[in-house]
CSV table of C-alpha atoms in Angstrom, one decimal:
chain,number,residue,atom,x,y,z
S,43,MET,CA,244.1,162.4,264.6
S,44,THR,CA,241.0,164.3,265.7
S,45,LYS,CA,238.2,164.3,263.1
S,46,VAL,CA,238.4,167.3,260.8
S,47,THR,CA,235.6,169.8,261.5
S,48,ARG,CA,233.4,171.9,259.2
S,49,GLU,CA,234.9,175.1,260.8
S,50,GLN,CA,238.5,173.9,260.0
S,51,ILE,CA,237.6,173.3,256.4
S,52,LEU,CA,236.0,176.7,256.0
S,53,ASP,CA,239.0,178.3,257.6
S,54,ALA,CA,241.3,176.4,255.3
S,55,LEU,CA,239.3,177.6,252.2
S,56,ASN,CA,239.5,181.2,253.5
S,57,ASN,CA,243.3,181.0,254.2
S,58,ASP,CA,244.5,178.9,251.3
S,59,ARG,CA,245.5,175.8,253.3
S,60,PHE,CA,244.6,173.3,250.6
S,61,GLN,CA,247.4,172.0,248.4
S,62,LEU,CA,247.0,170.4,245.0
S,63,PHE,CA,249.1,167.5,243.7
S,64,GLY,CA,249.2,165.7,240.3
S,65,GLN,CA,249.7,161.9,239.9
S,66,PRO,CA,251.0,160.9,236.5
S,67,LYS,CA,249.2,158.5,234.3
S,68,TRP,CA,251.6,156.5,232.1
S,69,THR,CA,251.1,155.8,228.4
S,70,PHE,CA,252.5,152.3,227.6
S,71,GLY,CA,254.4,151.9,224.4
S,72,ARG,CA,255.3,155.6,224.1
S,73,ASN,CA,256.6,155.7,227.7
S,74,THR,CA,255.4,159.2,228.2
S,75,CYS,CA,253.0,161.1,230.6
S,76,ASN,CA,250.5,163.5,229.2
S,77,THR,CA,247.7,162.9,231.7
S,78,TYR,CA,247.6,163.4,235.4
S,79,GLU,CA,245.0,163.1,238.2
S,80,VAL,CA,244.5,166.0,240.6
S,81,PHE,CA,244.7,165.2,244.4
S,82,VAL,CA,244.3,167.6,247.3
S,83,ASP,CA,245.7,167.6,250.9
S,84,LEU,CA,244.6,169.8,253.8
S,85,MET,CA,247.2,171.7,255.8
S,86,LEU,CA,245.8,172.8,259.1
S,87,SER,CA,249.1,174.4,260.1
S,88,GLU,CA,252.7,174.5,258.9
S,89,ASP,CA,253.7,172.4,261.9
S,90,GLU,CA,251.3,169.5,261.3
S,91,GLU,CA,251.4,166.7,258.7
S,92,PRO,CA,249.1,167.1,255.7
S,93,ILE,CA,245.7,165.5,256.1
S,94,GLN,CA,244.7,163.1,253.4
S,95,PRO,CA,241.4,163.4,251.4
S,96,ASP,CA,239.8,160.4,253.0
S,97,LYS,CA,239.8,162.3,256.3
S,98,PHE,CA,238.1,165.5,255.1
S,99,ILE,CA,236.2,164.8,251.8
S,100,PRO,CA,233.4,162.9,253.6
S,101,VAL,CA,232.9,165.9,255.9
S,102,ILE,CA,232.6,168.1,252.8
S,103,GLU,CA,230.2,165.8,251.0
S,104,SER,CA,227.9,165.6,254.0
S,105,ASP,CA,227.4,169.4,253.9
S,106,GLU,CA,225.7,171.1,251.0
S,107,GLU,CA,227.4,174.5,251.6
S,108,LEU,CA,230.9,173.0,251.9
S,109,THR,CA,230.4,170.9,248.8
S,110,LYS,CA,229.5,174.0,246.9
S,111,LYS,CA,232.4,176.1,248.2
S,112,PHE,CA,235.1,173.5,248.1
S,113,GLY,CA,233.9,172.2,244.7
S,114,SER,CA,234.3,175.6,243.2
S,115,TRP,CA,237.7,176.2,244.8
S,116,PHE,CA,239.0,172.8,243.7
S,117,LEU,CA,237.9,173.1,240.1
S,118,GLU,CA,239.2,176.7,239.8
S,119,HIS,CA,242.6,175.9,241.2
S,120,ALA,CA,243.0,172.7,239.3
S,121,PHE,CA,242.2,174.6,236.1
S,122,ILE,CA,244.6,177.4,236.9
S,123,ASP,CA,247.4,175.0,237.7
S,124,GLY,CA,246.8,173.0,234.6
S,125,ALA,CA,246.7,176.0,232.3
S,126,ARG,CA,249.9,177.3,233.8
S,127,LEU,CA,251.6,173.9,233.5
S,128,MET,CA,250.7,173.6,229.8
S,129,ARG,CA,251.9,177.1,229.1
S,130,GLU,CA,255.3,176.5,230.8
S,131,LEU,CA,255.7,173.1,229.1
S,132,GLU,CA,254.3,174.3,225.7
S,133,MET,CA,252.5,171.0,225.4
S,134,ASN,CA,248.9,169.7,225.7
S,135,LEU,CA,248.0,167.7,228.8
S,136,THR,CA,244.8,166.0,230.0
S,137,ILE,CA,243.8,166.9,233.5
S,138,SER,CA,241.8,164.3,235.3
S,139,ILE,CA,239.6,165.7,238.1
S,140,ASN,CA,237.4,163.8,240.6
S,141,LEU,CA,233.9,165.3,241.0
S,142,LEU,CA,232.5,165.5,244.4
S,143,GLY,CA,229.3,163.8,245.3
S,144,PHE,CA,226.2,165.9,244.5
S,145,GLN,CA,228.4,168.4,242.5
S,146,ALA,CA,227.0,167.5,239.1
S,147,ASN,CA,223.4,167.3,240.5
S,148,ARG,CA,223.2,171.1,240.8
S,149,PRO,CA,221.1,172.8,238.2
S,150,GLU,CA,223.7,175.6,237.8
S,151,PHE,CA,226.7,173.1,237.4
S,152,VAL,CA,227.2,173.5,233.7
S,153,GLU,CA,226.8,177.3,233.8
S,154,ARG,CA,229.4,177.7,236.6
S,155,LEU,CA,231.7,175.2,235.0
S,156,THR,CA,231.6,177.1,231.7
S,157,ALA,CA,232.3,180.4,233.6
S,158,LEU,CA,235.3,178.8,235.4
S,159,ILE,CA,236.7,177.5,232.1
S,160,GLU,CA,236.5,181.0,230.6
S,161,LYS,CA,238.0,182.6,233.7
S,162,THR,CA,241.0,180.4,234.0
S,163,GLY,CA,241.9,180.0,230.3
S,164,ILE,CA,241.8,176.2,230.3
S,165,TYR,CA,240.5,174.4,227.2
S,166,ASN,CA,237.6,172.0,227.4
S,167,ASN,CA,239.5,169.3,225.5
S,168,ASN,CA,242.2,169.3,228.2
S,169,LEU,CA,239.7,168.2,230.9
S,170,GLN,CA,238.3,164.9,232.0
S,171,PHE,CA,236.1,164.3,235.0
S,172,GLU,CA,236.2,161.1,237.1
S,173,LEU,CA,233.2,159.8,238.9
S,174,SER,CA,232.3,156.5,240.7
S,175,GLU,CA,229.2,154.6,241.5
S,176,ALA,CA,229.4,155.9,245.0
S,177,GLN,CA,228.4,159.4,243.8
S,178,PRO,CA,224.6,159.6,243.9
S,179,LEU,CA,223.4,161.1,240.6
S,180,ASN,CA,219.9,162.4,240.1
S,181,ALA,CA,218.2,163.2,236.8
S,182,THR,CA,219.8,166.6,236.7
S,183,GLY,CA,223.2,165.0,237.3
S,184,TYR,CA,222.9,162.6,234.4
S,185,TYR,CA,221.7,165.5,232.2
S,186,ASN,CA,224.6,167.7,233.2
S,187,LEU,CA,227.2,165.1,232.6
S,188,GLN,CA,225.8,164.2,229.2
S,189,LYS,CA,225.7,167.9,228.3
S,190,ILE,CA,229.3,168.6,229.3
S,191,HIS,CA,230.4,165.6,227.4
S,192,ASP,CA,228.4,166.2,224.2
S,193,GLU,CA,228.5,170.0,224.1
S,194,LEU,CA,231.7,171.0,225.8
S,195,GLY,CA,233.8,168.0,224.8
S,196,ILE,CA,234.9,167.1,228.3
S,197,ARG,CA,235.8,163.4,228.7
S,198,LEU,CA,234.2,161.3,231.4
S,199,VAL,CA,236.0,158.6,233.4
S,200,LEU,CA,234.4,155.8,235.3
S,201,SER,CA,236.7,155.2,238.3
S,202,ASN,CA,237.2,152.1,240.5
S,203,PHE,CA,235.6,149.9,237.9
S,204,GLY,CA,234.9,146.3,238.9
S,205,THR,CA,234.4,146.7,242.7
S,206,GLY,CA,230.8,147.8,243.0
S,207,TYR,CA,227.4,146.6,241.9
S,208,SER,CA,226.2,149.4,239.6
S,209,ASN,CA,229.3,150.1,237.4
S,210,ILE,CA,227.7,148.4,234.4
S,211,ASP,CA,224.5,150.5,234.9
S,212,LEU,CA,226.5,153.7,235.0
S,213,LEU,CA,228.4,152.5,231.9
S,214,ARG,CA,225.0,152.0,230.2
S,215,LYS,CA,223.6,155.4,231.2
S,216,LEU,CA,226.6,157.8,230.5
S,217,PRO,CA,229.0,158.2,227.6
S,218,PHE,CA,232.2,157.3,229.3
S,219,ASP,CA,235.5,157.7,227.4
S,220,VAL,CA,237.7,155.9,230.0
S,221,ILE,CA,237.3,153.1,232.5
S,222,GLU,CA,239.8,153.1,235.4
S,223,LEU,CA,240.2,149.5,236.6
S,224,SER,CA,240.2,149.2,240.4
S,225,LYS,CA,243.6,148.7,242.0
S,226,GLU,CA,242.3,145.5,243.6
S,227,PHE,CA,242.5,143.8,240.2
S,228,THR,CA,246.1,145.0,239.6
S,229,LYS,CA,247.2,143.7,243.0
S,230,GLY,CA,246.1,140.2,242.2
S,231,ILE,CA,247.3,139.7,238.6
S,232,THR,CA,250.7,138.3,239.6
S,233,GLU,CA,249.3,135.8,242.0
S,234,TYR,CA,246.0,134.6,240.4
S,235,GLU,CA,245.7,133.6,236.8
S,236,LYS,CA,241.9,134.1,237.0
S,237,GLU,CA,242.4,137.7,238.0
S,238,LEU,CA,244.3,138.4,234.8
S,239,LYS,CA,241.7,136.7,232.7
S,240,VAL,CA,239.0,138.8,234.3
S,241,ILE,CA,240.7,142.1,233.5
S,242,ILE,CA,241.5,140.9,229.9
S,243,GLY,CA,237.7,140.3,229.6
S,244,ILE,CA,237.0,143.8,230.9
S,245,LEU,CA,239.6,145.2,228.4
S,246,GLN,CA,237.9,143.4,225.5
S,247,MET,CA,234.5,144.7,226.5
S,248,ALA,CA,235.9,148.2,226.6
S,249,GLN,CA,237.4,147.8,223.2
S,250,VAL,CA,234.0,146.8,221.8
S,251,LEU,CA,232.5,150.0,223.3
S,252,ASP,CA,235.4,152.1,222.1
S,253,ILE,CA,236.4,153.0,225.6
S,254,ASP,CA,240.0,153.4,226.9
S,255,VAL,CA,241.1,151.5,230.0
S,256,CYS,CA,243.6,152.7,232.6
S,257,ALA,CA,245.0,150.2,235.2
S,258,LYS,CA,245.4,151.7,238.7
S,259,GLY,CA,247.5,150.7,241.6
S,260,ILE,CA,250.6,149.6,239.7
S,261,GLU,CA,253.4,149.0,242.3
S,262,THR,CA,255.7,146.4,240.7
S,263,ALA,CA,257.5,146.0,237.3
S,264,GLU,CA,255.9,142.6,237.0
S,265,GLN,CA,252.4,144.0,237.2
S,266,MET,CA,253.3,146.7,234.6
S,267,GLU,CA,254.7,144.1,232.2
S,268,LEU,CA,251.7,141.9,232.5
S,269,LEU,CA,249.3,144.8,231.9
S,270,GLU,CA,251.2,146.0,228.9
S,271,GLU,CA,251.3,142.5,227.4
S,272,ALA,CA,247.5,142.2,228.0
S,273,GLY,CA,246.9,145.2,225.9
S,274,PHE,CA,246.6,148.1,228.3
S,275,LYS,CA,247.5,151.5,226.9
S,276,MET,CA,247.6,153.5,230.2
S,277,GLY,CA,248.5,152.9,233.8
S,278,GLN,CA,248.8,154.7,237.1
S,279,GLY,CA,250.4,153.8,240.5
S,280,TYR,CA,253.4,154.3,242.8
S,281,LEU,CA,255.8,152.5,240.5
S,282,ILE,CA,255.2,155.2,238.0
S,283,GLY,CA,254.9,158.1,240.3
S,284,ARG,CA,253.2,159.3,243.5
S,285,PRO,CA,251.1,162.4,243.6
S,286,LEU,CA,253.6,165.2,243.1
S,287,PRO,CA,253.6,169.0,243.8
S,288,MET,CA,253.1,170.9,240.6
S,289,ASP,CA,256.7,171.9,240.2
S,290,GLU,CA,257.8,168.3,240.6
S,291,LEU,CA,255.1,167.1,238.2
S,292,LYS,CA,256.3,169.5,235.6
S,293,SER,CA,259.8,168.1,235.9
S,294,PHE,CA,258.5,164.5,235.7
S,295,ILE,CA,256.4,165.2,232.5
S,296,CYS,CA,259.3,167.0,230.9
S,297,LYS,CA,261.7,164.2,231.7
S,298,TYR,CA,259.6,161.6,229.8
S,299,ALA,CA,258.2,163.9,227.1
S,300,ASP,CA,258.8,163.1,223.4
S,301,GLU,CA,262.1,164.6,222.2
S,302,GLY,CA,261.7,168.3,221.4
S,303,SER,CA,258.1,168.5,222.8
S,304,CYS,CA,258.9,170.0,226.2
S,305,GLY,CA,259.2,173.8,225.8
S,306,LYS,CA,260.9,174.7,229.1
């Protein structure tokens, strides 16, 4: 398709043409889902197929004004949907949200985030923010992330761990609560014994640091079984569930909730 333009994104923001989805994160052992990651698609028109994030997020991140506008819209709507979902289910959930590049670098980030939390009625301890080494953090960004972790109690997730060069450096500089193992590792564990040994090593390192680990990209029952046997507590992938519209996510969570814990 034609490249998405700045004007189309602004028009979509003004006319509510973005749609949020939630992909379940599975808790091994308990076989429940109380965490989900928020995704977003762009709908240019009702007649066209949804546009995936990899087609429009780079356009947003290359434009300071778009990053600011879309970042605020995305956080606000993710918070609103999450708060509503928890009210309807009468249960606590963890909402995992990907931060845009440069978003945390803004001096006003913590102040605006706090205002959005108060406005939408979400609770700090229901939130976790995902970031990767591809996101360029400056001194303000590091300070802001440390502050929301220490003072607001928002969890930090290091995503796509193991595929880049500076993951360990980020792990050293910020107080991450969760590491998300790149799906490239999950893909190879059923074929290469060394691949499994590498991720077991990562898991052991995380345990020493008191950091949870989530395996991404689970597509087969064999992968899931190997990961659970290796000691993983959480996983995510198409075998468990694709990104779902919020009403379908609600049904999914309720279906696998502990008996008596799902309100409606």
